[in-house]
Amino acid sequence: APPTTGTAAFLRIAFRKKTLSDVAARVAGGSGDQAMSRALSWPALCSIGIGASIGSGIFVIVGKAAQSPPTGPAVSISFVFAGVACVFSALCYCEFASRFPIAGSVYLYSAIAFGDFPAVVAGVNLLVDYHVSTALLAISLSNYLKVAIGDVTGLNASDIPTQVLAPLTLALVTAILCGGAEHGALVNNLCVVVKI
């Protein structure tokens, strides 16, 4: 009988792999609020990817890096390396999606390939990444809003505290996302069109 306590039991449970048929049964077997259904189309998913790629980092950090005297062509070369890395990442996700055609999450891919514990680690890593990037985005966006408010009202932009605008920006985005994936995708599509 397999051990029920201790390190061996933890390792057995932590690295237990999900099967594709188990996940498919869970997706298909839900009813009512438990049912998992596709809410986004492929154009909306592409728009989310473009919106995540063309974010404030492109507009803010690159300009500051290019202003620095010793950079030279390093900024352009780093974009080429980053682009190549993104292509390989996209190809990996395409292969995952073709092998596991049920849902597209790093947690699911890791749970099927490596087990529950690596899946939790990968999922938490992604959440931390999203939290840090969202905080930086809120600060960057609040700085843009400060300048825009200053231009419209004639106030000195430095009088408006970033610490107030950044949480308000996050609260607005959270309210939009609480309306559902479709509403979030609609707002994202609008933002992507404006950015492009």
CSV table of N, CA, C and O in Angstrom, one decimal, residues 29 35 46 50 75 77 102 104 116 128 143 152 194:
chain,number,residue,atom,x,y,z
A,29,GLY,N,-18.4,17.8,-17.7
A,29,GLY,CA,-19.3,17.4,-16.7
A,29,GLY,C,-19.9,18.5,-15.8
A,29,GLY,O,-20.8,18.2,-15.1
A,35,ALA,N,-20.0,24.8,-15.0
A,35,ALA,CA,-19.6,24.5,-16.3
A,35,ALA,C,-18.6,25.4,-16.8
A,35,ALA,O,-18.6,26.6,-16.6
A,46,CYS,N,-5.9,36.8,-29.5
A,46,CYS,CA,-4.8,37.5,-30.1
A,46,CYS,C,-4.7,38.9,-29.7
A,46,CYS,O,-3.5,39.4,-29.5
A,50,ILE,N,-1.5,40.8,-28.0
A,50,ILE,CA,-0.9,42.0,-28.5
A,50,ILE,C,-1.0,43.1,-27.4
A,50,ILE,O,0.0,43.9,-27.3
A,75,VAL,N,19.6,48.7,-27.7
A,75,VAL,CA,18.2,48.6,-27.6
A,75,VAL,C,17.6,47.8,-28.7
A,75,VAL,O,16.7,46.9,-28.5
A,77,ILE,N,19.1,45.7,-30.8
A,77,ILE,CA,19.5,44.3,-30.7
A,77,ILE,C,18.8,43.5,-29.7
A,77,ILE,O,18.4,42.4,-29.9
A,102,ILE,N,-7.9,21.2,-24.7
A,102,ILE,CA,-9.1,21.4,-23.8
A,102,ILE,C,-9.0,22.9,-23.3
A,102,ILE,O,-10.0,23.6,-23.5
A,104,GLY,N,-6.2,26.3,-22.3
A,104,GLY,CA,-4.8,26.8,-22.5
A,104,GLY,C,-4.3,27.5,-21.3
A,104,GLY,O,-4.2,28.7,-21.3
A,116,ASP,N,1.0,17.8,-10.0
A,116,ASP,CA,0.3,18.9,-9.3
A,116,ASP,C,1.2,20.0,-8.7
A,116,ASP,O,1.0,21.2,-8.9
A,128,VAL,N,2.4,35.9,-9.8
A,128,VAL,CA,3.4,36.9,-9.3
A,128,VAL,C,3.8,37.8,-10.4
A,128,VAL,O,3.9,39.1,-10.3
A,143,ASN,N,1.1,58.1,-14.2
A,143,ASN,CA,1.9,59.2,-14.6
A,143,ASN,C,1.4,59.8,-15.9
A,143,ASN,O,1.4,61.0,-16.0
A,152,VAL,N,-5.4,69.2,-19.2
A,152,VAL,CA,-6.9,69.6,-19.3
A,152,VAL,C,-7.3,70.6,-18.3
A,152,VAL,O,-8.0,71.6,-18.7
A,194,VAL,N,-6.4,51.6,-30.0
A,194,VAL,CA,-5.9,53.0,-29.7
A,194,VAL,C,-4.4,52.9,-29.7
A,194,VAL,O,-3.7,53.9,-30.2
